[in-house]
Amino acid sequence: MDGGVPGTARRGRLRVAVRMHGASAVVTPSGELDHHTADLLREQLEGCVAQGRSRLVVDCSALEFCDSTGLNVFLGARTKAEAAGGGVHLAGMLPPVARVFEITGADAVFTVHRALDEALTE
Amino acid sequence: MDGGVPGTARRGRLRVAVRMHGASAVVTPSGELDHHTADLLREQLEGCVAQGRSRLVVDCSALEFCDSTGLNVFLGARTKAEAAGGGVHLAGMLPPVARVFEITGADAVFTVHRALDEALTE
Amino acid sequence: MGSSRPVTPDDRGASGPGDTAAPLVAPVRRVLLAGCDGVVARARDVTREALYDWGWLPARTPQARARAEDALLVVSELVTNACLHAGGAQELRLRGRPGLLRLEVTDTSPAPPTPRTPHQGSRPGGHGMYIVQRLCSRWGTVHHPEGHGKTVWAEITGA
Amino acid sequence: MGSSRPVTPDDRGASGPGDTAAPLVAPVRRVLLAGCDGVVARARDVTREALYDWGWLPARTPQARARAEDALLVVSELVTNACLHAGGAQELRLRGRPGLLRLEVTDTSPAPPTPRTPHQGSRPGGHGMYIVQRLCSRWGTVHHPEGHGKTVWAEITGA
Ligand SMILES: Nc1ncnc2c1ncn2[C@@H]1O[C@H](COP(=O)(O)OP(=O)(O)O)[C@@H](O)[C@H]1O
Ligand SMILES: Nc1ncnc2c1ncn2[C@@H]1O[C@H](COP(=O)(O)OP(=O)(O)O)[C@@H](O)[C@H]1O
């Protein structure tokens, strides 16, 4: 699947699904986001922005692991999305993923939602 | 005593004597050359060069300690002396001082003499 | 985990700082991590397995579970850094002591990790060692003799 | 040496890496080195005294004497670096183990020593950590929690 096109892409321990919902692109990474898999999510997020979908809603409810390499992907996508007039919304983070955002203070620069529907109905 | 003028200067654990011998300035540091005392030797060596005495013969036979800060003084003086057409000759180094020059490879850039008379009669 | 094997206390060259005289009373696990293919995920797998073997997992409390997850995060950071900044990780060593897990990653670069200061939460980059600093009671670098690389280690205390 | 005093094994916060679980079987000496006035020479004095007390000096052979002198050189480099690059040395700790002397210098900067590569023998600068690397069997940095500085340590083996 090409970057940001609705559908599902997979690399090693990460799967990334993309679908459109109104003005938002809903990106659903599942599995483990690290050095080996970060490129896949980066391509998908940047692909959405390149296609004019700059309101990115990331459904994190199936993301089981994320380290600083994964965090960098979200931070980079945020810059691109905001430059295009949008932003990155993170929904449903599990505790180990939420922890990375908390201890680095990165949670302050994203719009964080408890659950996906909250991010979509906003 | 002003920099490089014949006589003796002292700072803490270092004493530096300077005398003229033909074309050479004979500089005799005695004691411990380190962070606390390096400036004193630097002033004396640079003072000699500033006064046109760029053949510096350093009598190290009473120098009991020298670390990398001391080594830097000799390396800096060498640049100045060579730029003025002279050089730095080191004579009579005791084992702990010789060791610093050996392990850093700095001994290769100085003219090293076993004893002072060798450095003066050359 | 075929390549994880116990070490003997007399394996001095590979032991961590301060272990020079003290006997190795703690369980140790060593895994070779040549190259960078899949090693970060593999290092987490090995660490998770040790956490089960050494009683950190399954966790009795959410706090204890968070500490085990912190250990997986820290090992991920250390191995990633060896790949990104030191030409690849060589070996992962895990040492369990009562209430303490010590993670050690060796690589062949002599340069130490240098946490970026000030840390900026909003920008990509510089988060790895910041995370290590925040989650670990101590961390450090041991430089191997003759310029043969280094070990970066970090210690996590249990819940 | 009025300010050099023994520490007890339970002084965990100040002990070196890897000593967390192992009992402190070795003689330890600690000296506060506040500020930079005269501290480099003083650190050598304290180290020389320990070398006498622990039987390295008087040396029986020229080789043994050279090793003791190496220890004085290394401590001079570590304390000088704390003064030049870390706002001053805080504390010097010496640990004697059979055939091994461990020197530890704490300071308040989080930045680790970064040996300059390549080392250039003909230019001023960059010789301190090169000397430490050449003379020591191992050296390293322990980062203290909460950004409270670090300990740079180096180990010298006896003749
Ligand atoms: N194993 C290592 N070997 C050499 N340098 C390292 C290592 N780990 C980290 N570093 C250095 O420390 C810096 C900070 O690392 P880190 O906080 O993980 O951020 P980042 O990897 O995003 O730069 C790196 O940029 C690198 O220069
Ligand atoms: N205690 C320390 N704290 C912070 N940085 C240090 C410390 N010791 C050394 N460094 C860093 O390591 C570098 C190399 O040190 P060194 O080899 O002694 O050379 P020099 O002091 O001449 O620069 C220093 O320039 C400094 O940046």
Coordinates of C-alpha atoms in Angstrom, one line a residue, chain C residues 42-115:
Chain C
R42 CA 15.0 -9.2 20.0
A43 CA 16.7 -7.4 22.9
R44 CA 13.2 -6.7 24.3
D45 CA 12.2 -10.4 23.9
V46 CA 15.3 -11.5 25.8
T47 CA 14.7 -9.0 28.5
R48 CA 11.1 -9.9 28.8
E49 CA 12.0 -13.6 29.2
A50 CA 14.5 -12.7 31.9
L51 CA 11.9 -10.6 33.7
Y52 CA 9.6 -13.7 33.8
D53 CA 12.4 -15.9 34.9
W54 CA 13.5 -13.5 37.7
G55 CA 10.0 -12.9 39.0
W56 CA 9.4 -9.4 37.8
L57 CA 6.6 -10.7 35.5
P58 CA 3.8 -11.6 35.7
A59 CA 3.6 -8.4 37.9
R60 CA 1.5 -8.4 41.1
T61 CA 0.6 -4.7 40.8
P62 CA 0.2 -2.1 38.1
Q63 CA 3.3 -0.4 39.5
A64 CA 5.4 -3.6 39.2
R65 CA 4.1 -4.0 35.7
A66 CA 5.1 -0.5 34.8
R67 CA 8.6 -1.1 36.1
A68 CA 8.9 -4.2 33.9
E69 CA 7.7 -2.2 31.0
D70 CA 10.2 0.5 31.8
A71 CA 12.9 -2.1 31.6
L72 CA 11.8 -3.0 28.1
L73 CA 11.7 0.6 27.1
V74 CA 15.3 1.3 28.4
V75 CA 16.8 -1.8 26.7
S76 CA 15.1 -0.6 23.5
E77 CA 16.7 2.8 23.8
L78 CA 20.2 1.4 24.6
V79 CA 20.2 -1.1 21.7
T80 CA 18.8 1.5 19.3
N81 CA 21.5 3.9 20.2
A82 CA 24.2 1.3 19.6
C83 CA 22.7 0.8 16.2
L84 CA 22.3 4.5 15.3
H85 CA 25.5 5.9 16.9
A86 CA 28.0 3.1 17.3
G87 CA 27.7 0.9 14.3
G88 CA 25.6 -1.8 16.0
A89 CA 25.2 -3.5 19.3
Q90 CA 27.6 -6.3 20.1
E91 CA 26.2 -7.9 23.2
L92 CA 23.3 -7.5 25.7
R93 CA 23.9 -8.5 29.3
L94 CA 21.2 -8.6 31.9
R95 CA 22.0 -8.9 35.6
G96 CA 19.3 -9.5 38.2
R97 CA 19.9 -8.5 41.8
P98 CA 17.3 -8.3 44.5
G99 CA 15.1 -5.4 43.6
L100 CA 17.4 -4.3 40.8
L101 CA 17.8 -5.1 37.1
R102 CA 21.0 -4.0 35.4
L103 CA 21.0 -3.8 31.6
E104 CA 24.3 -3.6 29.7
V105 CA 24.8 -3.1 26.0
T106 CA 28.3 -3.2 24.4
D107 CA 29.3 -1.6 21.2
T108 CA 32.6 -0.9 19.4
S109 CA 32.5 2.9 19.4
P110 CA 34.6 4.7 22.0
A111 CA 32.3 7.7 22.2
P112 CA 30.0 7.9 25.2
P113 CA 26.3 8.7 25.1
T114 CA 25.9 12.4 25.6
P115 CA 22.4 13.3 26.7

